[in-house]
């Protein structure tokens, strides 16, 4: 057997048993072998890492870093060794530095960022600039450990504008933020603290809105959690059988069951990156208020900035919802690991902690007794902070301060971009690539105001039925396996896509990231996919019995 044959057999063997992201590695091996033998380039559209970066806030960040290093040398300058930034007068020294280095990359934006803190937020100038300078140097543990004081206020402005309010002028929600190492860390911390605080227990029922990012399906099945998953399926279709990737009312009605303790949602979804309709959000709100008031909701809004007028479930149900957000996709910053957990000061999590049986409350008090003489009064979000470092190391918890400063600079960049030029550009990139893909497939692209176009999920059986009827769809289902098209794309064209079934989507669907390749690559993917689809059609036609005279 050849190496590709062995890889193909292994892929078919493990399909449906391992994560799509682990399967992708094997598809890459097959695609790489094909690339070496041919002339085509390996195209990996299986990963959500965007191929753009936000340059302007990075320029401001590194220029400010040079100012901060100069500040350390003013305190102590002994060759390679320097001191720590000095607080008093640092704002005046910054403006002097900015005047003397007016041509430095990002300096104009940097000045506006500092001005925003002083003029718009009313920060004490020295306190504000010192927090950023000391933070970017990274010479102290994060203090407060949950998030730096001024940075939290800046990030709160950003989140309120982009996710939690349709109108930036409306009153802000009264929520706190915990800065974490990306949305993946947020997921781990939240799951752990829900278990540690007995808000969830093994065998509890949790609802997950699907399709969804696979860890939300895999983590609950780990022995530590062992939750029962109730899927809320985005199974709505149009009159012609096309997926809308919205949730029928009958699926949302499942949330009336009080046995469902928590709801996990990625909104817009991943895949197919479609935001819930406002009517669905309202339906959930009414069900929670009338039938399941203690429902704990975890809403991951990482793709929200790619949808026009996006409004998070966190804003509609602030008492019940803990928010998760990552800066990674919008700013092209996956390597920095920048994420946040947000929670309203009055929330269902703290409410449920007070309702726990006395035995379980005493258990929690024992866990946190080293942190306070009144451990029972520690809020859930502060417990998440402590749990992130196994409680005993809480004094070292928190996202590194240089990461927090970079997060603040991304937030300030967006707050100052009044015309949303950067935001519109990122949306245009994704939508243009989506059109190139569909054009090369010869398919019409249905207008959808809720489509983030960060991914697309293509259901082969839906396509087969819609364009060629039930007989062809039946033939495809009986003669081929869902993995076949992914293997053929890797083997014949060095193209790597992911199986949508691994995200609890339709078994015959495939996920295509529209963010991480060049524009023209999506035309190539569409053409390669079209060739395989045409092959299926030809094989079906040749297999069909000749019509009788």
XYZ file of N, CA, C and O in Angstrom, residues 460-462 464-466 468-478 508 540:
76
model
N -23.996 18.879 1.447
C -24.015 18.201 0.156
C -25.378 17.591 -0.155
O -25.829 17.622 -1.316
N -26.030 17.015 0.843
C -27.336 16.408 0.578
C -28.386 17.458 0.271
O -29.286 17.241 -0.550
N -28.287 18.621 0.947
C -29.203 19.721 0.619
C -29.000 20.153 -0.826
O -29.964 20.334 -1.587
N -27.694 18.355 -3.272
C -28.099 17.274 -4.177
C -29.613 17.252 -4.366
O -30.107 17.123 -5.497
N -30.345 17.401 -3.284
C -31.809 17.375 -3.359
C -32.337 18.594 -4.095
O -33.237 18.492 -4.939
N -31.782 19.755 -3.775
C -32.286 21.008 -4.340
C -32.085 21.074 -5.855
O -32.970 21.525 -6.585
N -30.913 18.361 -7.964
C -31.059 17.146 -8.777
C -32.121 16.188 -8.264
O -32.358 15.146 -8.890
N -32.749 16.499 -7.149
C -33.864 15.698 -6.683
C -33.499 14.626 -5.684
O -32.327 14.352 -5.398
N -34.533 13.982 -5.155
C -34.365 12.993 -4.099
C -33.588 11.765 -4.557
O -32.862 11.154 -3.764
N -33.753 11.373 -5.829
C -33.079 10.166 -6.305
C -31.562 10.318 -6.249
O -30.846 9.385 -5.846
N -31.082 11.478 -6.668
C -29.632 11.694 -6.631
C -29.142 11.767 -5.184
O -28.086 11.210 -4.844
N -29.900 12.434 -4.322
C -29.512 12.524 -2.907
C -29.443 11.128 -2.286
O -28.524 10.813 -1.519
N -30.411 10.262 -2.652
C -30.413 8.893 -2.139
C -29.187 8.133 -2.646
O -28.526 7.401 -1.891
N -28.866 8.328 -3.928
C -27.691 7.675 -4.517
C -26.418 8.115 -3.789
O -25.566 7.285 -3.423
N -26.276 9.411 -3.568
C -25.087 9.947 -2.906
C -24.947 9.364 -1.502
O -23.854 8.961 -1.075
N -26.056 9.299 -0.796
C -26.051 8.809 0.577
C -25.699 7.325 0.636
O -25.002 6.874 1.562
N -26.159 6.555 -0.353
C -25.944 5.105 -0.338
C -24.587 4.689 -0.886
O -24.022 3.679 -0.452
N -23.657 15.415 6.292
C -23.052 15.575 4.966
C -22.616 17.020 4.710
O -22.430 17.429 3.567
N -23.686 9.010 -11.027
C -25.107 8.715 -10.802
C -25.841 8.505 -12.124
O -26.592 7.533 -12.277
